[in-house]
Amino acid sequence: MQKNADAFRSIGEVAKIIGVAPHVLRYWETQFSLLRPMKRPDGRRYYRPDDVRLAAGLCELLREEGLTIRGAKKLLARDRGESVRQRGAAKLVEAAAPAADHASTADEDLPMTAPRARRRRRPQSEGAALPLFAEPDDNGTIWLARLAALATRLRDQDRLTDPAAEQAIRLQNAVLRLYPA
């Protein structure tokens, strides 16, 4: 059964229509004062058709065009959100056209979702981490002596500042306390 276009919609219905999660709509309510759905005494939200158009317009601005929240607020302040509502209405018409074609072939309405942003993959490094020492150490205690020797060399260098030399001494003493030679 299809709702009338002027019917109030729940937050879940609006989220499916415009392609965002319900928590995003709740966040947008805190950021945009013009987006104020009607709330029942039990806290359930019902979006008027104007609210749905505004939410769809905000989705278009923030998700597709990449506008910041501050930029969207400035755009809303210009004409009390009328241009954003018009964008939202256009987005809803575009989303309804393919949905109408699907509705004739499917029994159930499929939610319209926005395309997900691609995540950048980090390049796989050859080694998991840079080694502290050039060659690997099979014995678990040799690295400790080498670390203490490195701390001593760092402490003895002239170019180290006093705080760095003190830190090297503290490091060496801590290592020697934990692992006596």
Backbone as ProteinMPNN parsed JSONL, in Angstrom:
{"seq_chain_A": "MQKNADAFRSIGEVAKIIGVAPHVLRYWETQFSLLRPMKRPDGRRYYRPDDVRLAAGLCELLREEGLTIRGAKKLLARDRGESVRQRGAAKLVEAAAPAADHASTADEDLPMTAPRARRRRRPQSEGAALPLFAEPDDNGTIWLARLAALATRLRDQDRLTDPAAEQAIRLQNAVLRLYPA", "coords_chain_A": {"N_chain_A": [[0.841, -1.18, 0.0], [0.594, 2.174, -0.872], [1.551, 5.34, 0.419], [-0.15, 8.496, 0.622], [1.029, 11.436, -1.062], [1.028, 13.688, 0.53], [1.107, 12.733, 3.07], [2.238, 12.28, 6.442], [5.501, 11.198, 7.369], [7.475, 8.626, 8.882], [10.655, 8.643, 10.634], [12.238, 6.54, 9.759], [11.082, 5.919, 7.272], [11.611, 8.292, 5.849], [14.377, 8.251, 5.916], [14.902, 6.002, 4.306], [13.829, 6.899, 1.895], [15.431, 9.134, 1.154], [17.959, 8.123, 1.353], [19.759, 8.005, 3.564], [20.99, 7.258, 6.876], [18.878, 6.895, 9.803], [20.043, 8.113, 12.085], [21.541, 10.126, 10.994], [19.644, 11.909, 10.071], [18.578, 12.702, 12.546], [20.814, 14.023, 13.562], [21.07, 16.103, 11.685], [18.791, 17.51, 12.369], [19.612, 18.72, 14.715], [21.491, 20.478, 13.773], [20.362, 22.099, 11.777], [18.036, 24.483, 12.01], [15.686, 24.823, 10.597], [14.82, 22.319, 9.934], [12.58, 20.677, 11.399], [10.839, 18.184, 12.458], [7.511, 17.059, 13.303], [6.849, 16.091, 16.621], [5.629, 13.418, 18.508], [4.063, 12.946, 21.753], [5.359, 10.713, 22.811], [7.842, 10.897, 21.686], [8.274, 10.069, 19.111], [9.094, 10.827, 15.756], [7.562, 12.651, 13.142], [7.66, 13.438, 9.84], [6.746, 16.19, 7.929], [5.589, 16.837, 4.533], [7.064, 19.08, 3.58], [9.272, 18.993, 5.293], [10.422, 16.601, 4.45], [11.156, 17.246, 1.837], [13.04, 19.247, 2.425], [14.963, 17.776, 3.868], [15.789, 16.012, 1.853], [16.892, 17.851, 0.081], [18.984, 18.814, 1.662], [20.484, 16.508, 1.84], [21.265, 16.263, -0.799], [22.883, 18.567, -1.039], [24.878, 18.203, 0.971], [25.872, 15.576, 0.68], [26.086, 14.857, -2.148], [27.061, 17.207, -3.416], [29.029, 17.994, -1.696], [29.046, 20.097, 0.13], [29.759, 21.972, 3.097], [28.481, 21.844, 6.488], [28.3, 24.384, 7.526], [28.254, 25.895, 5.154], [25.853, 24.963, 4.066], [24.082, 25.94, 5.978], [24.324, 28.694, 5.535], [23.24, 28.826, 2.969], [20.631, 28.035, 3.523], [19.818, 30.165, 5.108], [19.593, 32.265, 3.338], [17.123, 32.209, 1.851], [15.283, 31.161, 3.579], [15.37, 28.432, 3.197], [14.025, 27.714, 0.871], [15.147, 27.316, -1.713], [16.644, 25.072, -1.222], [14.662, 23.252, -0.592], [13.457, 23.072, -3.096], [15.498, 21.821, -4.545], [15.492, 19.424, -3.153], [12.918, 18.481, -3.787], [13.256, 18.03, -6.499], [15.156, 15.999, -6.373], [13.675, 14.006, -5.115], [11.735, 13.511, -7.059], [13.35, 12.483, -9.09], [14.238, 10.196, -7.786], [11.865, 8.858, -7.472], [11.036, 8.19, -10.026], [12.699, 5.994, -11.133], [11.962, 4.203, -9.153], [9.274, 3.852, -9.585], [9.283, 2.389, -11.939], [10.465, 0.05, -11.007], [8.556, -0.746, -9.169], [6.473, -1.769, -10.608], [7.425, -4.208, -11.383], [8.267, -5.491, -9.113], [7.148, -6.817, -5.976], [7.652, -5.586, -3.581], [8.737, -2.436, -2.262], [11.916, -1.188, -2.921], [14.517, 0.22, -0.991], [15.804, 3.439, -1.751], [19.087, 4.229, -2.055], [21.854, 6.351, -1.448], [24.86, 6.613, -3.39], [27.689, 5.008, -2.029], [30.519, 6.498, -0.525], [33.77, 6.182, -1.863], [36.319, 4.446, -0.272], [39.622, 5.206, 0.506], [42.295, 3.112, -0.118], [44.986, 2.088, 1.798], [48.344, 1.88, 0.751], [49.986, -1.243, 0.687], [52.657, -1.832, 2.742], [56.041, -2.929, 2.381], [57.365, -4.012, 4.613], [56.044, -4.64, 7.858], [56.581, -2.735, 9.825], [58.982, -0.156, 10.39], [62.186, -1.326, 11.151], [63.949, -1.13, 14.285], [66.564, -1.804, 14.478], [68.981, -2.707, 12.01], [69.432, -5.457, 11.16], [67.573, -8.491, 11.683], [66.768, -9.996, 14.885], [67.072, -13.013, 16.46], [67.345, -13.9, 19.035], [65.872, -13.104, 22.098], [67.068, -11.426, 24.019], [69.253, -10.002, 23.076], [68.489, -7.743, 21.651], [67.818, -6.024, 23.649], [70.219, -5.319, 24.913], [71.386, -4.039, 22.783], [69.658, -1.899, 22.501], [70.115, -0.533, 24.9], [72.787, 0.169, 24.445], [72.455, 1.869, 22.285], [71.03, 3.932, 23.511], [73.036, 4.852, 25.228], [74.941, 5.789, 23.353], [73.455, 7.845, 22.187], [73.158, 9.53, 24.381], [75.776, 10.326, 24.781], [76.395, 11.87, 22.602], [77.229, 15.101, 21.37], [75.426, 16.835, 20.179], [72.954, 16.481, 21.269], [70.355, 17.887, 23.178], [70.092, 19.039, 26.587], [67.608, 18.148, 27.85], [66.99, 15.984, 26.124], [69.18, 14.31, 26.499], [68.859, 13.709, 29.195], [66.478, 12.294, 29.006], [67.344, 10.079, 27.536], [69.043, 8.913, 29.396], [67.182, 8.268, 31.389], [65.677, 6.396, 29.968], [67.602, 4.392, 29.515], [68.18, 3.62, 32.175], [65.647, 2.699, 32.959], [65.357, 0.497, 31.294], [67.457, -1.103, 32.167], [66.632, -1.567, 34.781], [64.334, -3.098, 34.387], [65.288, -5.258, 32.893], [67.823, -6.715, 34.075], [71.319, -6.872, 33.387]], "CA_chain_A": [[0.0, 0.0, 0.0], [1.379, 3.393, -1.033], [1.03, 6.494, 1.15], [-0.424, 9.717, -0.106], [2.212, 12.304, -1.103], [0.93, 14.675, 1.605], [1.084, 12.043, 4.361], [3.418, 12.415, 7.3], [6.352, 10.015, 7.263], [8.333, 8.366, 10.043], [12.076, 8.893, 10.362], [12.736, 5.41, 8.983], [10.623, 6.068, 5.895], [12.348, 9.399, 5.234], [15.754, 7.787, 5.741], [14.931, 5.128, 3.129], [13.522, 7.682, 0.692], [16.53, 10.003, 0.711], [19.189, 7.339, 1.293], [20.674, 8.214, 4.686], [20.595, 6.532, 8.086], [18.063, 7.725, 10.696], [20.827, 8.938, 13.004], [21.985, 11.301, 10.247], [18.521, 12.853, 10.117], [18.515, 13.273, 13.897], [21.917, 14.977, 13.67], [20.73, 17.281, 10.901], [17.803, 18.283, 13.142], [20.325, 19.548, 15.695], [22.322, 21.457, 13.076], [19.564, 22.974, 10.932], [16.829, 24.833, 12.765], [14.505, 24.713, 9.737], [14.409, 20.91, 9.87], [11.917, 20.371, 12.668], [9.656, 17.336, 12.287], [6.559, 17.052, 14.411], [7.143, 15.0, 17.556], [4.529, 12.99, 19.374], [4.477, 12.955, 23.162], [6.27, 9.598, 23.107], [9.128, 11.186, 21.079], [8.35, 9.609, 17.725], [9.134, 11.945, 14.815], [6.816, 12.55, 11.898], [8.109, 14.467, 8.914], [5.781, 16.754, 6.989], [6.154, 16.825, 3.173], [8.082, 20.127, 3.486], [10.461, 18.491, 5.982], [11.022, 15.57, 3.601], [11.837, 17.951, 0.739], [14.216, 19.92, 2.984], [15.964, 16.744, 4.177], [16.33, 15.534, 0.576], [17.752, 18.914, -0.423], [20.204, 18.814, 2.473], [21.257, 15.33, 1.42], [21.863, 16.624, -2.093], [23.952, 19.545, -0.816], [25.956, 17.706, 1.82], [26.436, 14.31, 0.215], [26.472, 14.844, -3.552], [27.847, 18.382, -3.789], [30.155, 18.129, -0.781], [28.987, 21.346, 0.878], [29.894, 21.799, 4.545], [27.283, 22.213, 7.246], [28.285, 25.848, 7.586], [27.813, 26.372, 3.847], [24.424, 24.656, 3.923], [23.356, 26.887, 6.839], [24.29, 29.984, 4.83], [22.294, 28.691, 1.873], [19.292, 28.015, 4.119], [19.499, 31.483, 5.651], [19.294, 33.194, 2.245], [15.701, 32.266, 1.489], [14.577, 30.297, 4.536], [15.415, 27.045, 2.755], [13.165, 27.436, -0.275], [15.941, 26.75, -2.814], [17.042, 23.717, -0.81], [13.458, 22.42, -0.744], [13.273, 22.824, -4.527], [16.475, 20.776, -4.896], [15.003, 18.174, -2.574], [11.782, 18.016, -4.573], [13.801, 17.478, -7.745], [15.8, 14.718, -6.043], [12.621, 13.032, -4.829], [11.129, 13.144, -8.343], [14.309, 11.594, -9.763], [14.268, 8.913, -7.078], [10.57, 8.19, -7.631], [10.892, 7.688, -11.396], [13.17, 4.606, -11.23], [11.225, 3.378, -8.2], [7.989, 3.514, -10.195], [9.553, 1.308, -12.881], [10.701, -1.158, -10.208], [7.349, -1.13, -8.443], [5.624, -2.567, -11.472], [7.975, -5.557, -11.532], [8.526, -6.107, -7.819], [6.059, -6.695, -5.009], [8.11, -4.795, -2.446], [9.535, -1.261, -2.598], [13.306, -1.264, -2.505], [14.95, 1.544, -0.551], [16.743, 4.167, -2.598], [20.232, 4.626, -1.25], [22.857, 7.157, -2.128], [26.088, 5.842, -3.594], [28.629, 5.11, -0.914], [31.798, 7.122, -0.858], [34.849, 5.208, -1.959], [37.345, 4.583, 0.757], [40.981, 5.059, -0.008], [43.041, 1.995, 0.456], [46.377, 2.407, 2.073], [49.234, 0.936, 0.069], [50.612, -2.232, 1.55], [54.093, -1.621, 2.833], [56.817, -4.159, 2.258], [57.517, -4.522, 5.965], [54.962, -4.158, 8.699], [57.032, -1.519, 10.485], [60.414, 0.06, 10.233], [62.897, -1.953, 12.257], [64.809, -0.262, 15.066], [67.917, -2.202, 14.109], [69.02, -3.111, 10.608], [69.265, -6.891, 10.961], [66.662, -9.099, 12.652], [67.392, -10.627, 16.039], [66.318, -14.179, 16.882], [67.43, -14.027, 20.483], [65.064, -12.059, 22.713], [67.782, -10.552, 24.946], [70.286, -9.206, 22.413], [67.931, -6.459, 21.273], [67.804, -5.17, 24.83], [71.568, -4.784, 25.072], [71.603, -3.1, 21.694], [68.874, -0.707, 22.818], [70.86, 0.185, 25.945], [73.97, 0.753, 23.814], [71.978, 2.982, 21.484], [70.722, 5.011, 24.451], [74.324, 5.393, 25.684], [75.508, 6.585, 22.258], [72.672, 9.079, 22.057], [73.458, 10.385, 25.527], [77.136, 10.828, 24.662], [76.558, 12.782, 21.475], [77.236, 16.503, 21.762], [74.334, 17.621, 19.619], [71.731, 16.289, 22.043], [70.084, 18.906, 24.184], [70.065, 18.487, 27.937], [66.421, 17.317, 28.101], [67.063, 14.733, 25.37], [70.172, 13.464, 27.167], [68.222, 13.213, 30.418], [65.5, 11.277, 28.616], [68.104, 8.885, 27.161], [69.502, 8.301, 30.651], [66.005, 7.651, 32.022], [65.353, 5.209, 29.178], [68.609, 3.361, 29.784], [67.973, 3.132, 33.539], [64.417, 1.919, 33.008], [65.609, -0.788, 30.63], [68.331, -1.887, 33.038], [65.851, -2.015, 35.943], [63.424, -4.157, 33.968], [66.033, -6.398, 32.405], [69.222, -6.592, 34.533], [72.264, -7.518, 32.466]], "C_chain_A": [[0.887, 1.244, 0.0], [0.71, 4.533, -0.266], [0.752, 7.645, 0.201], [0.817, 10.604, -0.057], [2.201, 13.321, 0.033], [0.937, 14.037, 2.995], [2.359, 12.322, 5.138], [4.195, 11.106, 7.237], [7.2, 9.863, 8.516], [9.791, 8.595, 9.642], [12.682, 7.753, 9.535], [12.329, 5.495, 7.519], [11.404, 7.158, 5.167], [13.791, 8.967, 4.967], [15.869, 6.889, 4.51], [14.718, 5.922, 1.846], [14.743, 8.464, 0.214], [17.888, 9.297, 0.752], [20.209, 7.653, 2.366], [20.159, 7.409, 5.873], [19.752, 7.451, 8.987], [18.883, 8.597, 11.64], [21.358, 10.189, 12.317], [20.875, 12.354, 10.253], [18.403, 13.496, 11.498], [19.628, 14.289, 14.107], [21.6, 16.253, 12.902], [19.696, 18.132, 11.616], [18.494, 19.187, 14.156], [21.102, 20.666, 15.017], [21.517, 22.485, 12.287], [18.23, 23.252, 11.612], [15.563, 24.746, 11.912], [13.991, 23.28, 9.627], [13.866, 20.514, 11.24], [10.687, 19.498, 12.425], [8.751, 17.428, 13.517], [6.897, 15.865, 15.319], [5.904, 14.694, 18.391], [4.992, 13.032, 20.816], [5.427, 11.819, 23.535], [7.632, 9.778, 22.427], [9.269, 10.735, 19.634], [8.242, 10.804, 16.781], [8.271, 11.636, 13.598], [7.168, 13.733, 11.029], [6.969, 14.884, 7.995], [6.397, 16.686, 5.587], [7.229, 17.895, 2.974], [9.389, 19.693, 4.154], [11.181, 17.443, 5.13], [11.776, 16.225, 2.45], [13.109, 18.636, 1.247], [15.329, 18.909, 3.283], [16.598, 16.209, 2.893], [17.252, 16.581, -0.039], [19.055, 19.0, 0.341], [21.1, 17.639, 2.097], [21.971, 15.623, 0.103], [23.053, 17.556, -1.892], [25.154, 18.925, -0.104], [26.634, 16.475, 1.234], [26.932, 14.382, -1.23], [27.378, 16.016, -3.919], [29.017, 18.64, -2.855], [30.186, 19.434, -0.005], [29.156, 21.058, 2.366], [28.589, 22.187, 5.224], [27.175, 23.731, 7.327], [27.785, 26.432, 6.264], [26.332, 26.126, 3.625], [23.591, 25.592, 4.788], [23.242, 28.246, 6.174], [23.274, 29.945, 3.695], [20.857, 28.679, 2.391], [18.873, 29.402, 4.599], [19.116, 32.477, 4.557], [17.811, 33.341, 1.977], [14.845, 31.335, 2.35], [14.414, 28.872, 4.009], [14.599, 26.716, 1.53], [13.948, 26.815, -1.439], [16.381, 25.323, -2.49], [15.852, 22.774, -0.937], [13.203, 22.095, -2.212], [14.255, 21.76, -5.019], [16.015, 19.422, -4.385], [13.835, 17.602, -3.345], [12.264, 17.399, -5.883], [14.453, 16.116, -7.489], [14.749, 13.637, -5.783], [11.925, 12.587, -6.108], [12.045, 12.184, -9.094], [14.322, 10.213, -9.12], [12.973, 8.142, -7.283], [10.419, 7.588, -9.021], [11.445, 6.276, -11.545], [12.409, 3.679, -10.285], [9.885, 2.965, -8.781], [8.173, 2.381, -11.208], [9.756, -0.01, -12.151], [9.426, -1.658, -9.558], [6.446, -1.986, -9.312], [6.135, -4.003, -11.593], [8.191, -6.252, -10.195], [7.34, -5.881, -6.893], [6.401, -5.719, -3.9], [8.889, -3.591, -2.929], [10.941, -1.451, -2.075], [13.754, 0.118, -2.071], [15.944, 2.15, -1.532], [17.894, 4.619, -1.722], [21.2, 5.413, -2.096], [24.105, 6.303, -2.348], [27.055, 6.068, -2.451], [29.931, 5.734, -1.399], [32.87, 6.041, -0.913], [35.865, 5.487, -0.888], [38.706, 4.371, 0.12], [41.654, 3.899, 0.686], [44.472, 2.43, 0.66], [47.261, 1.398, 1.356], [49.886, 0.003, 1.072], [52.119, -1.988, 1.555], [54.808, -2.965, 2.787], [57.011, -4.811, 3.611], [56.416, -3.935, 6.828], [55.342, -2.862, 9.387], [58.518, -1.36, 10.23], [61.147, -0.561, 11.414], [63.765, -0.926, 12.981], [66.265, -0.542, 14.729], [67.871, -2.807, 12.72], [68.751, -4.606, 10.421], [68.341, -7.481, 12.045], [67.428, -9.84, 13.755], [66.522, -11.8, 16.477], [66.29, -14.319, 18.392], [66.704, -12.844, 21.117], [65.832, -11.105, 23.605], [68.807, -9.653, 24.27], [69.741, -7.824, 22.044], [67.949, -5.488, 22.436], [69.172, -4.542, 25.064], [71.864, -3.764, 23.974], [70.843, -1.8, 21.931], [69.574, 0.125, 23.884], [72.104, 0.852, 25.36], [73.585, 1.951, 22.958], [71.658, 4.183, 22.381], [72.008, 5.658, 24.964], [74.959, 6.258, 24.606], [74.77, 7.895, 22.088], [72.987, 10.056, 23.182], [74.821, 11.045, 25.369], [77.328, 11.805, 23.508], [76.42, 14.228, 21.94], [76.009, 17.255, 21.281], [73.001, 17.406, 20.347], [71.565, 17.416, 23.05], [70.036, 18.245, 25.549], [68.805, 17.669, 28.211], [66.461, 15.984, 27.354], [68.06, 13.773, 26.005], [69.595, 12.889, 28.454], [67.215, 12.118, 30.099], [66.204, 9.985, 28.214], [68.604, 8.16, 28.404], [68.337, 7.599, 31.342], [65.609, 6.376, 31.287], [66.316, 4.074, 29.478], [68.407, 2.785, 31.184], [66.704, 2.29, 33.66], [64.616, 0.547, 32.4], [66.461, -1.67, 31.546], [67.598, -2.367, 34.29], [64.952, -3.189, 35.575], [64.142, -5.431, 33.57], [67.49, -6.27, 32.851], [70.136, -7.434, 33.646], [72.951, -8.693, 33.079]], "O_chain_A": [[1.825, 1.343, 0.791], [-0.511, 4.685, -0.287], [1.34, 7.747, -0.876], [1.584, 10.528, 0.903], [3.264, 13.772, 0.459], [0.785, 14.74, 3.994], [3.419, 12.567, 4.561], [3.611, 10.035, 7.071], [7.595, 10.852, 9.134], [10.111, 8.723, 8.46], [13.551, 7.995, 8.697], [13.121, 5.186, 6.629], [11.811, 6.981, 4.018], [14.356, 9.279, 3.918], [16.832, 7.003, 3.751], [15.354, 5.647, 0.828], [15.059, 8.465, -0.975], [18.87, 9.828, 0.232], [21.411, 7.579, 2.111], [19.023, 6.937, 5.867], [19.908, 8.67, 8.93], [18.467, 9.709, 11.965], [21.601, 11.201, 12.974], [21.141, 13.544, 10.419], [18.156, 14.697, 11.606], [19.416, 15.311, 14.761], [21.83, 17.355, 13.399], [19.715, 19.356, 11.488], [18.023, 20.291, 14.429], [21.347, 21.703, 15.633], [21.951, 23.628, 12.145], [17.4, 22.356, 11.765], [14.469, 24.608, 12.46], [12.836, 23.065, 9.261], [14.608, 20.075, 12.117], [9.597, 20.026, 12.208], [9.174, 17.818, 14.604], [7.194, 14.771, 14.838], [5.234, 15.591, 18.904], [6.189, 13.143, 21.079], [6.214, 11.951, 24.473], [8.499, 8.915, 22.566], [10.291, 11.0, 19.002], [7.406, 11.685, 16.976], [8.253, 10.512, 13.095], [6.998, 14.886, 11.425], [6.316, 14.05, 7.368], [7.606, 16.496, 5.462], [8.21, 17.65, 2.272], [10.476, 19.982, 3.654], [12.411, 17.408, 5.096], [12.891, 15.821, 2.12], [14.139, 18.607, 0.573], [16.497, 19.16, 2.985], [17.806, 15.977, 2.848], [18.282, 16.236, -0.618], [20.112, 19.229, -0.247], [22.323, 17.768, 2.046], [23.137, 15.27, -0.077], [24.107, 17.364, -2.498], [26.298, 19.1, -0.525], [27.858, 16.357, 1.295], [28.072, 14.01, -1.511], [28.353, 15.843, -4.65], [29.908, 19.423, -3.183], [31.246, 19.841, 0.473], [28.737, 20.003, 2.842], [27.705, 22.783, 4.607], [26.085, 24.291, 7.209], [26.98, 27.363, 6.262], [25.633, 26.969, 3.064], [22.504, 26.001, 4.38], [22.192, 28.885, 6.237], [22.536, 30.906, 3.479], [19.966, 29.251, 1.763], [17.701, 29.767, 4.505], [18.389, 33.435, 4.822], [17.294, 34.455, 1.885], [13.829, 30.802, 1.905], [13.443, 28.19, 4.333], [14.484, 25.544, 1.171], [13.46, 25.885, -2.082], [16.477, 24.476, -3.378], [16.012, 21.624, -1.345], [12.785, 20.986, -2.543], [13.889, 20.897, -5.818], [16.127, 18.409, -5.074], [13.75, 16.39, -3.545], [11.746, 16.372, -6.323], [14.317, 15.194, -8.293], [14.921, 12.487, -6.189], [11.561, 11.418, -6.239], [11.586, 11.194, -9.664], [14.404, 9.193, -9.805], [12.975, 6.911, -7.271], [9.74, 6.573, -9.18], [10.727, 5.41, -12.044], [12.231, 2.498, -10.586], [9.402, 1.865, -8.513], [7.313, 1.508, -11.321], [9.29, -1.057, -12.599], [9.234, -2.865, -9.412], [5.726, -2.842, -8.799], [5.357, -4.914, -11.876], [8.288, -7.479, -10.148], [6.623, -4.888, -7.009], [5.506, -5.087, -3.338], [9.631, -3.694, -3.906], [11.138, -1.831, -0.921], [13.406, 1.103, -2.721], [16.81, 1.46, -2.069], [17.681, 5.328, -0.738], [21.348, 5.177, -3.295], [24.372, 5.378, -1.58], [27.215, 7.188, -1.967], [30.37, 5.517, -2.528], [32.873, 5.108, -0.11], [36.224, 6.636, -0.633], [38.901, 3.471, -0.696], [41.584, 3.737, 1.905], [45.081, 3.061, -0.204], [46.968, 0.202, 1.35], [50.284, 0.413, 2.162], [52.761, -1.944, 0.506], [54.233, -4.003, 3.116], [56.843, -6.023, 3.751], [55.916, -2.846, 6.547], [54.503, -1.971, 9.521], [59.214, -2.319, 9.896], [60.764, -0.341, 12.563], [64.255, 0.026, 12.373], [67.094, 0.367, 14.699], [66.849, -3.352, 12.301], [67.916, -4.977, 9.597], [68.339, -7.015, 13.184], [68.574, -10.25, 13.573], [65.358, -11.607, 16.829], [65.311, -14.806, 18.958], [66.909, -11.701, 20.708], [65.302, -10.045, 23.937], [69.194, -8.633, 24.841], [70.471, -6.836, 22.121], [68.079, -4.278, 22.246], [69.265, -3.356, 25.38], [72.516, -2.749, 24.218], [71.334, -0.721, 21.598], [69.622, 1.351, 23.785], [72.44, 1.975, 25.736], [74.315, 2.941, 22.912], [71.983, 5.32, 22.038], [72.067, 6.878, 25.119], [75.463, 7.342, 24.9], [75.386, 8.938, 21.868], [73.073, 11.264, 22.961], [75.006, 12.193, 25.774], [78.343, 12.5, 23.456], [75.595, 14.537, 22.799], [75.593, 18.223, 21.918], [72.024, 18.094, 20.054], [72.526, 17.84, 23.691], [69.948, 17.021, 25.649], [68.916, 16.575, 28.765], [66.018, 14.964, 27.883], [67.824, 12.566, 26.048], [69.814, 11.72, 28.771], [67.107, 11.132, 30.829], [65.711, 8.899, 28.521], [68.59, 6.93, 28.457], [68.479, 6.475, 31.824], [65.245, 5.384, 31.918], [65.901, 2.932, 29.673], [68.46, 1.567, 31.355], [66.684, 1.289, 34.375], [64.111, -0.45, 32.916], [66.195, -2.865, 31.674], [67.896, -3.443, 34.809], [64.817, -4.148, 36.335], [63.685, -6.536, 33.861], [68.317, -5.768, 32.09], [69.789, -8.536, 33.219], [73.774, -9.337, 32.427]]}, "name": "protein", "num_of_chains": 1, "seq": "MQKNADAFRSIGEVAKIIGVAPHVLRYWETQFSLLRPMKRPDGRRYYRPDDVRLAAGLCELLREEGLTIRGAKKLLARDRGESVRQRGAAKLVEAAAPAADHASTADEDLPMTAPRARRRRRPQSEGAALPLFAEPDDNGTIWLARLAALATRLRDQDRLTDPAAEQAIRLQNAVLRLYPA"}
